[in-house]
Short mmCIF file of C-alpha atoms and ligand atoms in Angstrom, two decimals:
data_model
loop_
_atom_site.label_atom_id
_atom_site.label_comp_id
_atom_site.label_asym_id
_atom_site.label_seq_id
_atom_site.Cartn_x
_atom_site.Cartn_y
_atom_site.Cartn_z
CA UNK A 17 -0.26 0.11 -0.19
CA UNK A 18 1.32 3.71 -0.39
CA UNK A 19 2.43 5.43 2.42
CA UNK A 20 2.31 8.91 1.69
CA UNK A 21 3.67 10.53 4.63
CA UNK A 22 1.46 13.86 4.87
CA UNK A 23 -2.25 13.87 4.73
CA UNK A 24 -4.94 16.90 4.98
CA UNK A 25 -7.87 14.72 6.16
CA UNK A 26 -8.76 11.21 8.03
CA UNK A 27 -8.64 8.89 4.95
CA UNK A 28 -10.18 5.27 4.62
CA UNK A 29 -8.76 3.02 2.57
CA UNK A 30 -10.58 0.19 0.98
CA UNK A 31 -8.82 -2.91 -0.61
CA UNK A 32 -11.04 -4.13 -3.26
CA UNK A 33 -8.46 -6.83 -4.34
CA UNK A 34 -7.71 -7.99 -0.60
CA UNK A 35 -12.32 -8.18 -0.81
CA UNK A 36 -12.05 -10.34 -4.14
CA UNK A 37 -9.27 -12.12 -3.00
CA UNK A 38 -10.98 -12.91 0.58
CA UNK A 39 -13.84 -14.17 -1.02
CA UNK A 40 -11.65 -16.24 -3.34
CA UNK A 41 -10.45 -17.91 -0.73
CA UNK A 42 -13.15 -18.51 0.98
CA UNK A 43 -14.80 -20.16 -2.21
CA UNK A 44 -11.69 -22.25 -3.03
CA UNK A 45 -12.09 -23.73 0.63
CA UNK A 46 -16.01 -24.40 0.81
CA UNK A 47 -15.90 -25.68 -3.17
CA UNK A 48 -18.35 -27.46 -4.31
CA UNK A 49 -20.72 -25.21 -2.01
CA UNK A 50 -21.46 -21.72 -4.09
CA UNK A 51 -20.12 -18.89 -2.35
CA UNK A 52 -22.70 -15.77 -2.28
CA UNK A 53 -21.57 -12.70 -0.26
CA UNK A 54 -23.30 -10.64 2.40
CA UNK A 55 -23.45 -7.04 1.78
CA UNK A 56 -25.90 -5.70 4.03
CA UNK A 57 -25.34 -2.03 5.34
CA UNK A 58 -23.40 -0.57 2.47
CA UNK A 59 -21.42 -3.84 2.15
CA UNK A 60 -20.73 -3.36 6.51
CA UNK A 61 -20.13 0.46 5.75
CA UNK A 62 -17.75 -0.14 3.25
CA UNK A 63 -19.30 1.05 0.12
CA UNK A 64 -22.25 -1.15 -1.58
CA UNK A 65 -21.35 -0.38 -5.25
CA UNK A 66 -17.59 -0.47 -5.64
CA UNK A 67 -17.52 -3.62 -3.36
CA UNK A 68 -20.53 -5.40 -4.76
CA UNK A 69 -19.03 -4.60 -8.41
CA UNK A 70 -15.55 -5.96 -7.16
CA UNK A 71 -17.08 -9.55 -5.91
CA UNK A 72 -19.01 -9.26 -8.74
CA UNK A 73 -15.58 -9.20 -11.22
CA UNK A 74 -14.32 -11.84 -8.80
CA UNK A 75 -16.91 -14.42 -9.72
CA UNK A 76 -19.67 -14.27 -7.04
CA UNK A 77 -23.24 -14.78 -7.99
CA UNK A 78 -25.63 -14.50 -5.23
CA UNK A 79 -25.88 -11.64 -2.88
CA UNK A 80 -27.74 -11.03 0.25
CA UNK A 81 -29.15 -7.66 1.75
CA UNK A 82 -30.56 -7.11 4.64
CA UNK A 83 -33.32 -4.47 3.59
CA UNK A 84 -35.61 -4.42 0.62
CA UNK A 85 -34.42 -1.13 -0.47
CA UNK A 86 -30.62 -2.23 -0.37
CA UNK A 87 -31.44 -5.19 -2.30
CA UNK A 88 -33.31 -2.64 -5.08
CA UNK A 89 -30.04 -0.74 -4.82
CA UNK A 90 -28.16 -4.18 -5.43
CA UNK A 91 -30.33 -4.77 -8.33
CA UNK A 92 -29.80 -1.31 -9.99
CA UNK A 93 -25.96 -2.18 -9.87
CA UNK A 94 -25.81 -6.05 -10.99
CA UNK A 95 -28.78 -6.74 -13.02
CA UNK A 96 -27.47 -10.34 -13.82
CA UNK A 97 -27.15 -11.04 -9.78
CA UNK A 98 -29.48 -13.45 -7.10
CA UNK A 99 -30.52 -11.02 -5.01
CA UNK A 100 -32.20 -12.17 -1.39
CA UNK A 101 -33.82 -9.98 1.15
CA UNK A 102 -33.04 -11.16 4.47
CA UNK A 103 -36.01 -9.48 6.27
CA UNK A 104 -38.32 -11.53 3.75
CA UNK A 105 -41.80 -9.84 3.57
CA UNK A 106 -42.52 -7.88 6.51
CA UNK A 107 -41.78 -4.10 5.73
CA UNK A 108 -42.32 -4.32 2.01
CA UNK A 109 -45.18 -6.14 -0.44
CA UNK A 110 -44.40 -8.86 -2.86
CA UNK A 111 -44.78 -6.80 -6.29
CA UNK A 112 -41.89 -4.98 -4.88
CA UNK A 113 -39.55 -7.69 -4.87
CA UNK A 114 -40.84 -9.43 -8.11
CA UNK A 115 -40.93 -6.05 -9.74
CA UNK A 116 -36.93 -5.89 -8.82
CA UNK A 117 -36.24 -9.43 -9.20
CA UNK A 118 -35.00 -9.70 -5.42
CA UNK A 119 -35.53 -13.07 -3.57
CA UNK A 120 -37.26 -12.06 0.23
CA UNK A 121 -36.19 -15.23 2.43
CA UNK A 122 -39.54 -15.68 3.71
CA UNK A 123 -39.80 -16.54 7.52
CA UNK A 124 -43.09 -17.33 8.37
CA UNK A 125 -45.48 -19.75 6.47
CA UNK A 126 -47.84 -17.59 5.96
CA UNK A 127 -45.29 -14.90 4.02
CA UNK A 128 -44.45 -17.96 1.93
CA UNK A 129 -48.21 -18.71 0.86
CA UNK A 130 -48.36 -15.11 0.07
CA UNK A 131 -44.94 -15.17 -1.96
CA UNK A 132 -46.19 -18.10 -4.09
CA UNK A 133 -49.52 -16.39 -4.57
CA UNK A 134 -48.31 -13.56 -6.13
CA UNK A 135 -46.05 -15.35 -8.11
CA UNK A 136 -49.15 -17.45 -9.39
CA UNK A 137 -51.23 -14.36 -9.71
CA UNK A 138 -48.06 -12.74 -11.97
CA UNK A 139 -46.89 -15.77 -13.78
CA UNK A 140 -43.68 -16.03 -12.32
CA UNK A 141 -42.12 -18.94 -11.70
CA UNK A 142 -42.99 -20.12 -8.02
CA UNK A 143 -39.27 -20.51 -5.92
CA UNK A 144 -39.24 -19.66 -2.45
CA UNK A 145 -36.60 -19.42 -0.13
CA UNK A 146 -37.72 -20.02 3.34
CA UNK A 147 -35.51 -19.26 6.49
CA UNK A 148 -35.87 -22.09 9.25
CA UNK A 149 -35.52 -21.05 12.83
CA UNK A 150 -33.41 -23.66 14.67
CA UNK A 151 -32.09 -22.19 18.02
CA UNK A 152 -31.15 -18.05 16.91
CA UNK A 153 -34.72 -17.04 18.12
CA UNK A 154 -35.03 -14.48 15.45
CA UNK A 155 -36.16 -14.24 12.17
CA UNK A 156 -37.65 -17.46 10.39
CA UNK A 157 -39.99 -20.40 11.11
CA UNK A 158 -40.24 -23.02 13.29
CA UNK A 159 -39.54 -26.53 12.50
CA UNK A 160 -42.74 -27.53 13.42
CA UNK A 161 -44.24 -25.17 11.32
CA UNK A 162 -42.52 -26.83 7.95
CA UNK A 163 -44.25 -29.95 9.05
CA UNK A 164 -47.28 -28.68 8.99
CA UNK A 165 -46.50 -27.41 5.60
CA UNK A 166 -48.59 -29.28 2.38
CA UNK A 167 -46.99 -30.94 -0.51
CA UNK A 168 -47.49 -27.50 -2.73
CA UNK A 169 -45.59 -25.09 -0.61
CA UNK A 170 -43.11 -27.33 0.03
CA UNK A 171 -42.46 -28.40 -3.77
CA UNK A 172 -41.71 -24.71 -4.55
CA UNK A 173 -39.04 -23.96 -1.77
CA UNK A 174 -35.62 -23.62 -3.71
CA UNK A 175 -33.25 -22.57 -0.91
CA UNK A 176 -33.47 -23.64 2.54
CA UNK A 177 -31.54 -21.35 5.50
CA UNK A 178 -31.06 -21.12 8.52
CA UNK A 179 -27.92 -19.13 10.76
CA UNK A 180 -25.91 -20.43 13.71
CA UNK A 181 -26.07 -18.47 17.21
CA UNK A 182 -22.62 -19.51 18.28
CA UNK A 183 -20.12 -20.03 14.93
CA UNK A 184 -17.31 -18.39 16.87
CA UNK A 185 -17.55 -20.72 19.09
CA UNK A 186 -16.20 -23.89 18.07
CA UNK A 187 -16.90 -26.13 20.79
CA UNK A 188 -20.35 -24.33 21.70
CA UNK A 189 -22.92 -27.56 21.80
CA UNK A 190 -25.59 -25.16 20.03
CA UNK A 191 -23.48 -25.38 16.78
CA UNK A 192 -24.74 -29.52 16.30
CA UNK A 193 -27.62 -29.00 18.06
CA UNK A 194 -28.67 -26.19 14.84
CA UNK A 195 -26.66 -28.38 12.65
CA UNK A 196 -29.02 -31.55 13.59
CA UNK A 197 -32.68 -29.65 13.66
CA UNK A 198 -31.44 -27.78 9.79
CA UNK A 199 -30.84 -31.83 8.84
CA UNK A 200 -33.85 -32.85 10.10
CA UNK A 201 -36.78 -30.70 8.28
CA UNK A 202 -34.33 -30.85 5.24
CA UNK A 203 -35.91 -34.17 3.74
CA UNK A 204 -39.18 -32.00 3.73
CA UNK A 205 -38.22 -30.10 0.78
CA UNK A 206 -36.40 -32.65 -1.42
CA UNK A 207 -35.63 -29.80 -4.46
CA UNK A 208 -34.26 -27.44 -2.08
CA UNK A 209 -31.04 -26.21 -2.24
CA UNK A 210 -29.51 -25.40 1.89
CA UNK A 211 -27.72 -22.56 3.14
CA UNK A 212 -26.23 -22.41 7.33
CA UNK A 213 -22.71 -21.45 7.12
CA UNK A 214 -22.27 -17.47 7.58
CA UNK A 215 -18.17 -16.32 8.07
CA UNK A 216 -17.07 -18.44 11.28
CA UNK A 217 -19.81 -21.38 10.06
CA UNK A 218 -17.35 -22.19 7.09
CA UNK A 219 -14.46 -22.83 9.53
CA UNK A 220 -16.82 -24.86 11.52
CA UNK A 221 -16.12 -27.73 8.63
CA UNK A 222 -17.78 -28.77 5.74
CA UNK A 223 -20.40 -30.64 8.18
CA UNK A 224 -21.67 -26.80 7.82
CA UNK A 225 -21.21 -25.80 4.11
CA UNK A 226 -23.97 -27.88 2.53
CA UNK A 227 -24.76 -26.14 -1.09
CA UNK A 228 -24.53 -22.62 -0.18
CA UNK A 229 -22.13 -20.28 2.23
CA UNK A 230 -23.12 -16.91 2.83
CA UNK A 231 -19.76 -14.74 4.13
CA UNK A 232 -20.03 -11.28 5.27
CA UNK A 233 -18.11 -10.25 7.42
CA UNK A 234 -14.87 -12.34 6.57
CA UNK A 235 -14.93 -10.82 2.84
CA UNK A 236 -13.93 -7.20 4.74
CA UNK A 237 -11.28 -8.44 6.83
CA UNK A 238 -12.67 -9.55 10.32
CA UNK A 239 -11.40 -12.15 11.67
CA UNK A 240 -14.31 -15.46 11.35
CA UNK A 241 -12.25 -17.33 13.55
CA UNK A 242 -11.72 -15.24 16.96
CA UNK A 243 -8.72 -16.40 19.23
CA UNK A 244 -6.99 -18.08 16.41
CA UNK A 245 -5.08 -16.37 13.41
CA UNK A 246 -6.84 -14.39 10.91
CA UNK A 247 -7.39 -16.51 7.65
CA UNK A 248 -8.16 -13.67 5.77
CA UNK A 249 -6.58 -10.41 4.37
CA UNK A 250 -6.61 -7.04 6.05
CA UNK A 251 -9.23 -4.71 3.93
CA UNK A 252 -9.36 -1.27 5.52
CA UNK A 253 -6.64 1.04 6.53
CA UNK A 254 -7.30 4.53 8.05
CA UNK A 255 -4.98 7.28 8.68
CA UNK A 256 -5.33 10.35 10.22
CA UNK A 257 -3.08 13.81 9.61
CA UNK A 258 -1.58 15.15 13.30
CA UNK A 259 -3.40 18.44 13.82
CA UNK A 260 -1.60 19.60 16.38
CA UNK A 261 1.90 18.19 19.29
CA UNK A 262 1.93 19.31 22.49
CA UNK A 263 5.48 19.60 23.99
CA UNK A 264 4.59 19.68 28.05
CA UNK A 265 6.35 21.58 30.06
CA UNK A 266 3.88 20.69 33.51
CA UNK A 267 2.67 17.54 34.60
CA UNK A 268 -1.25 17.80 33.77
CA UNK A 269 -3.23 15.29 32.24
CA UNK A 270 -5.14 14.65 28.87
CA UNK A 271 -8.30 15.37 27.90
CA UNK A 272 -11.69 15.24 29.50
CA UNK A 273 -12.42 13.17 32.72
CA UNK A 274 -8.65 14.16 33.22
CA UNK A 275 -7.79 10.43 32.99
CA UNK A 276 -4.29 10.42 32.23
CA UNK A 277 -1.91 12.04 33.52
CA UNK A 278 0.92 13.60 32.02
CA UNK A 279 5.11 14.18 32.76
CA UNK A 280 7.07 17.47 31.58
CA UNK A 281 8.83 16.59 28.54
CA UNK A 282 6.08 14.59 27.10
CA UNK A 283 4.63 14.89 23.73
CA UNK A 284 1.39 14.44 22.57
CA UNK A 285 0.06 14.80 19.22
CA UNK A 286 -4.02 15.39 18.69
CA UNK A 287 -5.55 13.81 15.66
CA UNK A 288 -9.18 14.54 14.07
CA UNK A 289 -11.20 11.55 14.52
CA UNK A 290 -13.11 11.00 17.32
CA UNK A 291 -16.36 8.65 18.27
CA UNK A 292 -18.66 10.71 15.74
CA UNK A 293 -16.53 8.96 13.23
CA UNK A 294 -16.99 5.81 14.44
CA UNK A 295 -13.51 5.69 16.49
CA UNK A 296 -15.27 4.12 19.64
CA UNK A 297 -15.07 6.32 22.96
CA UNK A 298 -14.47 3.24 24.59
CA UNK A 299 -10.79 3.02 23.13
CA UNK A 300 -9.50 6.00 25.15
CA UNK A 301 -6.77 4.56 26.85
CA UNK A 302 -6.61 1.16 25.78
CA UNK A 303 -5.89 1.15 21.97
CA UNK A 304 -2.77 1.77 19.89
CA UNK A 305 -1.97 3.66 16.37
CA UNK A 306 1.07 3.83 14.30
CA UNK A 307 3.37 6.52 13.30
CA UNK A 308 6.10 5.16 10.99
CA UNK A 309 7.57 1.93 12.90
CA UNK A 310 6.61 3.42 16.40
CA UNK A 311 3.18 2.11 17.76
CA UNK A 312 1.85 4.75 19.67
CA UNK A 313 -0.62 4.46 23.00
CA UNK A 314 -4.24 6.49 21.78
CA UNK A 315 -4.14 8.58 25.70
CA UNK A 316 -7.16 10.51 27.20
CA UNK A 317 -10.51 10.02 26.29
CA UNK A 318 -11.79 9.91 22.85
CA UNK A 319 -13.66 12.79 22.16
CA UNK A 320 -16.27 13.83 19.39
CA UNK A 321 -13.89 14.88 17.13
CA UNK A 322 -10.63 14.57 17.80
CA UNK A 323 -8.39 11.66 19.75
CA UNK A 324 -4.20 12.07 21.47
CA UNK A 325 -1.58 9.91 20.74
CA UNK A 326 1.32 9.51 23.60
CA UNK A 327 4.54 10.33 20.55
CA UNK A 328 6.88 10.99 23.45
CA UNK A 329 8.91 7.50 22.25
CA UNK A 330 8.80 8.92 18.60
CA UNK A 331 11.68 11.01 17.04
CA UNK A 332 10.30 14.70 16.54
CA UNK A 333 11.20 15.25 13.07
CA UNK A 334 9.12 11.98 12.56
CA UNK A 335 5.71 14.04 14.11
CA UNK A 336 4.77 17.03 12.88
CA UNK A 337 1.14 18.53 11.60
CA UNK A 338 -0.23 16.74 9.03
CA UNK A 339 2.00 13.69 9.66
CA UNK A 340 -0.14 10.29 8.63
CA UNK A 341 -1.05 8.22 11.57
CA UNK A 342 -2.43 4.72 11.02
CA UNK A 343 -5.30 4.21 13.42
CA UNK A 344 -6.54 0.73 11.25
CA UNK A 345 -4.29 -1.25 9.34
CA UNK A 346 -2.48 -4.69 9.06
CA UNK A 347 -0.71 -4.47 12.67
CA UNK A 348 -3.75 -3.02 14.69
CA UNK A 349 -6.84 -3.81 12.62
CA UNK A 350 -10.81 -3.99 13.16
CA UNK A 351 -10.83 -6.71 15.60
CA UNK A 352 -7.73 -5.12 18.04
CA UNK A 353 -9.40 -2.21 18.16
CA UNK A 354 -12.59 -3.98 18.71
CA UNK A 355 -10.76 -5.79 21.23
CA UNK A 356 -9.54 -2.48 22.84
CA UNK A 357 -13.60 -0.98 23.01
CA UNK A 358 -14.94 -4.24 24.28
CA UNK A 359 -16.96 -5.23 21.26
CA UNK A 360 -16.74 -6.64 18.06
CA UNK A 361 -15.01 -5.90 14.40
CA UNK A 362 -18.57 -5.90 12.95
CA UNK A 363 -19.22 -2.88 15.26
CA UNK A 364 -16.02 -1.35 14.22
CA UNK A 365 -16.65 -1.28 10.02
CA UNK A 366 -19.96 -0.37 10.05
CA UNK A 367 -19.39 2.38 11.70
CA UNK A 368 -16.68 3.92 10.14
CA UNK A 369 -17.55 7.69 9.17
CA UNK A 370 -19.00 9.78 6.30
CA UNK A 371 -16.25 12.56 7.19
CA UNK A 372 -13.44 10.49 5.97
CA UNK A 373 -12.09 10.63 2.45
CA UNK A 374 -12.61 7.29 1.14
CA UNK A 375 -10.22 5.74 -1.42
CA UNK A 376 -10.40 2.41 -2.99
CA UNK A 377 -7.27 0.58 -3.94
CA UNK A 378 -7.24 -2.03 -6.56
CA UNK A 379 -10.72 -0.29 -8.66
CA UNK A 380 -10.63 -0.70 -12.07
C1 PLP B 3 -25.55 -10.91 8.71
C2 PLP B 3 -25.64 -12.37 8.22
C3 PLP B 3 -25.31 -13.39 7.60
C4 PLP B 3 -23.66 -12.68 6.97
O1 PLP B 3 -22.64 -12.93 8.41
P1 PLP B 3 -21.10 -13.03 8.89
O2 PLP B 3 -20.75 -13.01 10.46
O3 PLP B 3 -20.67 -11.71 8.86
O4 PLP B 3 -20.62 -13.66 7.55
C5 PLP B 3 -25.49 -14.07 6.92
N1 PLP B 3 -26.49 -14.66 7.34
C6 PLP B 3 -27.30 -13.65 8.24
C7 PLP B 3 -28.93 -14.78 7.99
C8 PLP B 3 -27.27 -12.75 8.47
O5 PLP B 3 -27.95 -12.05 8.85
#
């Protein structure tokens, strides 16, 4: 990656080639299953249009979004793709989905019947994706409701989807229980393909892959195997320019609440990034950043628009107004920042702010 040492504003670099490489790696790892891509929430905050186009170029044919509006936006970008909408039919009528050629992931027998009726009415081939709740207790049909379906409705189910609650904890007993519950309903739908695994589920083993896997976070560099080395390539890099460097003459403290005591001789650099930009307030006094090859601690509270790093150990000529400081990168990535803030990489990614300049690497 390019390393221009001076910046005029915070800059979020998004490596589209790394996203494509992550998708290809998961597709190889899970073959012969099909590898879809989850691009909900603006592709986890990284930008739906550039990310979806990069994934389509890499060979991805099936996409999942959460909201119907996200599906319509994606349809305009990718006329040929299969697009599944995880929210199902609750928020928009079936006609909205048919119009945009979106496939709602249906979460109740009632929605399945409404969908099939609309398909019949409009002369559309009846094919339905159905979500079964095997233990997450979120959206989806109860297995007992599926058993009660009449055979005509069952025959129209082309994709049977379920979602794991504890895939990031391989030893959790719920994984095997959910797998067993899903397998128990599969024979009801002889024509249906089956999909269970998202990012972490892929790493639970081939028994979890079925016909279609649906990774999201892993494509964007979040570690799908917490506690073990990250098999994915890092995707985001966040850098911000130094606004000001304090050369401290007296003992004092840094920031709101005076949480970080200072000694004379310390140097503190101020950066134009704060919690309004999605840098978590909880990471104050816990996260680190990087200047050239020096690791510098984030000290004091993170404010709305600013944060402070202790640069006392960095040679002064390397820290000037405009000097680029790396806040997220290969060394200290979204998972590390999440750990520091007591959250998960997903939340860090999806909150990265709109005030950053965005640069997409390896775009055509
Ligand atoms: C968000 C989501 C995914 C993707 O999950 P990751 O952990 O990001 O891979 C897959 N399936 C469903 C139902 C989801 O809600």
